[in-house]
XYZ file of C-alpha atoms in Angstrom:
344
model
C -44.183 -28.275 -19.957
C -44.809 -26.397 -16.993
C -43.460 -26.395 -13.401
C -44.270 -24.531 -10.080
C -43.107 -24.325 -6.625
C -45.940 -26.683 -4.376
C -45.894 -25.220 -0.739
C -46.035 -28.967 0.610
C -44.013 -30.928 -2.100
C -41.710 -28.331 -3.317
C -40.527 -28.125 -7.083
C -43.010 -29.839 -9.317
C -42.361 -30.316 -13.058
C -44.679 -31.635 -15.802
C -42.572 -33.445 -18.680
C -43.459 -35.056 -21.576
C -41.119 -38.133 -22.622
C -40.193 -37.972 -26.378
C -37.654 -40.864 -26.333
C -36.704 -43.534 -24.086
C -38.547 -44.348 -20.657
C -38.152 -42.575 -17.662
C -38.376 -44.276 -14.268
C -38.749 -43.295 -10.422
C -34.981 -42.875 -9.326
C -33.647 -41.660 -12.317
C -31.395 -38.318 -12.292
C -32.586 -35.687 -15.083
C -31.025 -32.656 -15.936
C -33.532 -29.801 -17.246
C -31.516 -26.464 -18.200
C -29.508 -25.202 -15.237
C -31.607 -27.385 -12.360
C -31.185 -31.606 -11.960
C -32.113 -34.269 -9.550
C -33.399 -37.326 -9.060
C -36.820 -38.361 -9.416
C -38.754 -39.186 -6.321
C -42.081 -39.584 -7.377
C -43.826 -39.574 -10.548
C -47.650 -39.015 -11.191
C -50.039 -39.360 -14.441
C -52.338 -36.594 -15.486
C -55.033 -37.903 -13.095
C -52.307 -37.768 -10.016
C -52.411 -41.759 -10.276
C -48.532 -42.937 -8.965
C -46.307 -44.022 -12.114
C -43.272 -46.155 -11.973
C -42.162 -45.525 -15.786
C -43.188 -43.374 -18.504
C -42.396 -44.259 -22.147
C -42.766 -41.740 -25.185
C -45.188 -39.301 -25.461
C -46.305 -39.845 -22.056
C -47.122 -36.490 -19.751
C -45.806 -36.935 -16.330
C -45.261 -35.079 -13.289
C -41.971 -35.421 -11.339
C -41.143 -34.577 -8.144
C -37.363 -34.253 -7.113
C -35.715 -31.752 -8.748
C -33.459 -28.933 -7.005
C -35.586 -26.030 -8.357
C -38.117 -24.686 -10.515
C -37.517 -24.931 -14.203
C -38.267 -22.616 -17.317
C -41.071 -23.903 -19.099
C -39.804 -25.387 -22.981
C -36.573 -26.321 -21.257
C -35.363 -30.200 -22.648
C -34.583 -32.560 -20.281
C -32.587 -35.665 -20.304
C -31.450 -38.560 -18.126
C -27.778 -39.096 -17.105
C -26.008 -41.602 -15.190
C -24.935 -40.278 -11.999
C -25.585 -36.912 -10.014
C -21.976 -35.911 -10.364
C -22.489 -35.670 -14.131
C -25.522 -33.893 -13.536
C -24.334 -31.217 -11.100
C -21.580 -30.875 -14.081
C -23.759 -30.315 -16.943
C -26.252 -28.065 -14.690
C -23.142 -25.906 -13.773
C -21.963 -25.199 -17.318
C -25.447 -24.640 -18.649
C -25.654 -21.741 -15.334
C -22.565 -20.201 -16.497
C -23.263 -20.238 -20.461
C -27.129 -18.342 -19.052
C -24.823 -15.935 -17.050
C -22.529 -15.074 -19.740
C -25.642 -14.374 -22.196
C -27.023 -12.282 -19.262
C -23.809 -10.305 -18.830
C -23.296 -9.605 -22.460
C -27.057 -8.268 -23.060
C -26.609 -6.266 -19.893
C -24.141 -3.955 -21.237
C -23.062 -2.348 -17.816
C -22.420 1.553 -17.303
C -18.714 2.803 -17.291
C -17.534 6.328 -17.636
C -15.939 5.320 -21.055
C -19.216 4.611 -22.921
C -21.669 7.164 -20.734
C -21.781 9.834 -23.405
C -22.678 7.163 -26.409
C -25.378 5.481 -24.072
C -26.725 9.098 -23.430
C -27.074 9.875 -27.043
C -28.326 6.415 -27.839
C -31.531 7.113 -25.324
C -30.424 3.985 -23.351
C -29.313 6.068 -19.809
C -31.323 8.893 -18.338
C -30.356 8.220 -14.628
C -26.239 7.928 -13.417
C -26.452 5.983 -10.126
C -23.285 6.577 -8.412
C -21.729 4.760 -5.333
C -19.197 6.685 -3.039
C -16.552 5.307 -0.736
C -13.989 7.224 1.015
C -11.130 7.127 3.575
C -12.948 9.606 5.911
C -16.232 10.792 6.120
C -15.589 14.259 5.414
C -13.932 13.621 2.101
C -17.320 11.386 1.177
C -19.782 14.303 1.832
C -17.312 16.551 0.191
C -17.481 14.370 -2.717
C -21.092 13.863 -3.071
C -21.914 18.002 -2.664
C -19.399 18.367 -5.434
C -21.089 15.846 -7.563
C -24.665 17.061 -6.921
C -23.828 19.883 -8.164
C -22.344 19.047 -11.800
C -24.984 20.362 -14.108
C -27.306 17.769 -15.321
C -29.084 18.011 -18.906
C -29.534 14.919 -20.532
C -28.995 12.583 -17.711
C -29.348 12.810 -13.854
C -26.571 12.077 -11.441
C -27.934 10.020 -8.070
C -25.837 9.052 -5.276
C -27.372 5.799 -4.167
C -24.951 4.906 -1.290
C -21.963 6.469 0.434
C -19.507 4.541 3.162
C -16.404 4.890 4.604
C -13.817 1.882 4.145
C -12.349 -0.196 1.598
C -14.783 -1.019 -1.363
C -16.229 -4.462 -0.686
C -18.178 -7.364 -2.169
C -21.607 -5.627 -0.918
C -20.824 -2.416 -2.600
C -20.228 -4.143 -6.079
C -23.306 -6.448 -6.030
C -25.108 -3.162 -5.161
C -23.593 -1.611 -8.157
C -24.316 -4.459 -10.447
C -27.980 -4.518 -9.179
C -28.597 -1.111 -9.858
C -26.217 -0.042 -12.979
C -24.070 2.049 -10.909
C -20.597 3.382 -10.753
C -18.326 3.084 -7.817
C -16.021 5.985 -7.142
C -13.740 5.466 -4.543
C -11.817 8.264 -2.566
C -8.258 7.608 -0.945
C -9.336 3.803 -0.762
C -8.769 0.587 -2.620
C -10.961 -2.379 -3.544
C -10.684 -5.236 -1.716
C -9.060 -8.360 -3.754
C -12.422 -10.561 -3.810
C -14.526 -7.433 -4.564
C -12.097 -6.437 -7.865
C -12.587 -10.184 -8.496
C -16.294 -9.624 -8.556
C -16.116 -6.435 -10.156
C -14.640 -7.938 -13.105
C -16.948 -11.012 -13.334
C -20.207 -8.355 -13.130
C -18.749 -5.598 -15.018
C -18.829 -2.855 -12.584
C -16.896 0.162 -13.251
C -14.740 1.158 -10.379
C -12.523 4.454 -10.080
C -10.466 5.297 -7.501
C -8.947 8.981 -6.916
C -6.583 10.803 -4.807
C -7.819 14.162 -5.686
C -11.496 15.046 -5.567
C -11.627 17.520 -8.469
C -10.239 14.739 -10.540
C -13.305 12.737 -10.069
C -15.395 15.371 -10.669
C -13.691 16.406 -13.923
C -14.031 12.687 -14.986
C -17.593 12.665 -14.275
C -18.273 16.154 -16.210
C -16.116 15.198 -19.260
C -18.178 11.839 -19.825
C -21.488 13.470 -19.518
C -20.052 15.703 -22.701
C -18.398 12.823 -24.418
C -14.619 14.394 -23.874
C -13.244 11.867 -21.462
C -10.048 10.339 -22.948
C -8.333 7.529 -20.396
C -4.825 8.027 -21.049
C -3.049 6.101 -18.748
C -4.541 2.828 -17.362
C -3.201 0.896 -14.242
C -2.517 -2.676 -14.448
C -2.323 -4.823 -10.941
C 0.344 -6.954 -11.692
C 1.096 -8.132 -7.829
C -0.482 -8.340 -4.563
C 1.843 -8.780 -1.340
C 1.105 -8.911 2.534
C 3.653 -7.379 5.075
C 4.488 -10.455 7.666
C 7.566 -8.572 9.370
C 9.159 -5.408 9.288
C 13.039 -5.058 9.730
C 14.598 -1.396 10.481
C 18.291 -0.864 9.159
C 19.932 2.479 10.354
C 21.286 3.674 6.920
C 18.524 2.664 4.449
C 15.140 2.590 6.538
C 12.343 0.052 7.055
C 12.396 -3.220 4.976
C 9.054 -5.259 4.627
C 9.246 -8.997 4.998
C 6.430 -9.712 2.295
C 4.716 -12.697 0.720
C 3.703 -12.668 -2.703
C 0.093 -13.832 -2.500
C -0.808 -13.192 -5.939
C 1.223 -12.260 -9.279
C 4.655 -10.915 -9.814
C 6.710 -7.769 -7.910
C 9.722 -6.092 -9.942
C 12.397 -4.071 -8.898
C 11.541 -0.450 -9.609
C 7.692 -0.981 -9.852
C 5.064 1.248 -8.839
C 3.638 0.348 -5.590
C 0.462 1.170 -3.694
C 0.459 0.831 0.233
C -3.024 -0.234 1.507
C -3.535 -0.484 5.273
C -7.392 -1.703 6.329
C -8.645 -0.804 2.847
C -6.886 2.784 2.977
C -4.451 3.861 0.786
C -1.377 5.162 2.608
C 1.246 5.951 0.363
C 2.375 5.517 -3.178
C 5.651 5.223 -4.604
C 8.050 2.752 -6.296
C 10.357 -0.208 -4.950
C 13.756 0.929 -4.167
C 15.275 -2.375 -3.286
C 13.839 -6.005 -4.234
C 15.702 -8.866 -2.161
C 15.506 -12.299 -1.577
C 17.741 -14.195 1.325
C 19.937 -10.896 1.212
C 20.392 -11.112 -2.532
C 19.346 -8.686 -4.874
C 16.656 -9.819 -7.171
C 14.918 -8.721 -10.335
C 11.457 -10.172 -9.587
C 9.762 -12.038 -7.244
C 6.895 -14.442 -8.482
C 3.878 -15.868 -6.448
C 4.331 -17.917 -3.297
C 7.526 -16.748 -2.459
C 8.289 -14.202 0.075
C 10.929 -11.420 -0.060
C 12.548 -7.907 1.205
C 10.828 -5.028 0.194
C 12.124 -0.947 0.293
C 9.963 1.874 -0.320
C 11.575 4.933 -1.927
C 11.367 7.639 0.827
C 8.874 5.774 3.074
C 9.557 3.887 6.156
C 5.838 3.893 8.016
C 5.421 0.091 7.094
C 3.473 -2.391 9.647
C 2.667 -5.556 9.756
C -0.441 -6.749 7.903
C -0.281 -4.019 5.515
C -1.228 -4.841 1.783
C 1.138 -3.648 -1.267
C -0.455 -3.736 -4.517
C 2.424 -3.652 -7.379
C 0.979 -1.824 -10.600
C 2.131 -0.826 -14.063
C 0.787 2.051 -15.986
C 0.081 2.065 -19.693
C -0.842 4.227 -22.158
C -4.418 3.507 -24.028
C -5.634 4.810 -27.063
C -9.259 5.149 -27.303
C -10.856 3.066 -30.441
C -14.091 5.363 -30.582
C -14.529 8.757 -29.979
C -18.413 9.676 -29.123
C -18.457 13.430 -30.739
C -19.839 16.274 -28.637
C -22.867 18.021 -30.159
C -22.189 20.782 -32.142
C -24.369 24.259 -32.111
C -25.601 24.962 -35.426
C -24.878 28.548 -36.321
C -27.898 30.890 -36.751
C -28.729 31.804 -40.384
C -28.458 35.582 -39.704
C -24.596 35.211 -39.240
C -24.378 34.531 -42.622
C -22.270 36.726 -44.675
C -24.501 38.471 -47.486
C -24.444 36.529 -50.769
C -22.289 33.146 -48.897
C -22.996 30.351 -51.436
C -25.191 27.793 -50.919
C -23.732 24.379 -49.465
C -23.356 21.881 -52.402
C -25.979 19.110 -52.573
C -25.570 15.622 -54.068
């Protein structure tokens, strides 16, 4: 019926039993909150040991404040209660994410035309402070008409979980210049629906934002991260260069794949795998949990602790294209005697 947080007693819930009998010591689940009934009281505040159908009762022992109107039930033990509460919490979170409609550059223009977006928040992360300042100044100079660009945070270094949480709370887009998101930040961004864009050239980031504002953004090439490797040793060969002894943390690595070498969150080199070996024998691919030797094409500055991202490029055709507004021609420009447009 109602619940509140009492300063002295903790979460207090007023329940109305509809079927069966509620006893002190029972484990109950209400929404995404569960707990064991430590004490019960009637409407006069008198202690009770049990409450039958149609009896209102005040309960202590829940782990949090329950929303009014939630149904509660008694379960066998705390393990079952914890599982039911977790499933309910996941459903509520999924519904919240579905209704929130996070901002992305792909549908930015459509959101503007709907009137659902008046301000675009941006978080900028870069490899050095000079690059961050230059990118911030350039974005602030982008022509702003129906929507205002606002840089809410800047920083140097890899994109981390704090950046993703800030972007999620403020409906912001993260732009990374010459840096990459950490693996845990990438996973969190996927769950929260945060759009992360990474660039190596400043003008490309500016063009994407400008094109998104006028509905011209056409993402034609998308990167799919297929594997993550960690460099655990390096070996120098006089004729071929530096070989990286790697452990495949996640996914799969294939010969001739595109790779990106990341050192402390900063992109050091992008290229392709020239040779992939396992136990001194050439192999076509190595999966997660195994070790391998990697030679990167035309690059030897590899150090222990470096991260190697393996990715594939694919073209993606847009399914929806927001039309840019077309200015109507002035009536005076029509030639004399021009026919009137036909009407249904």
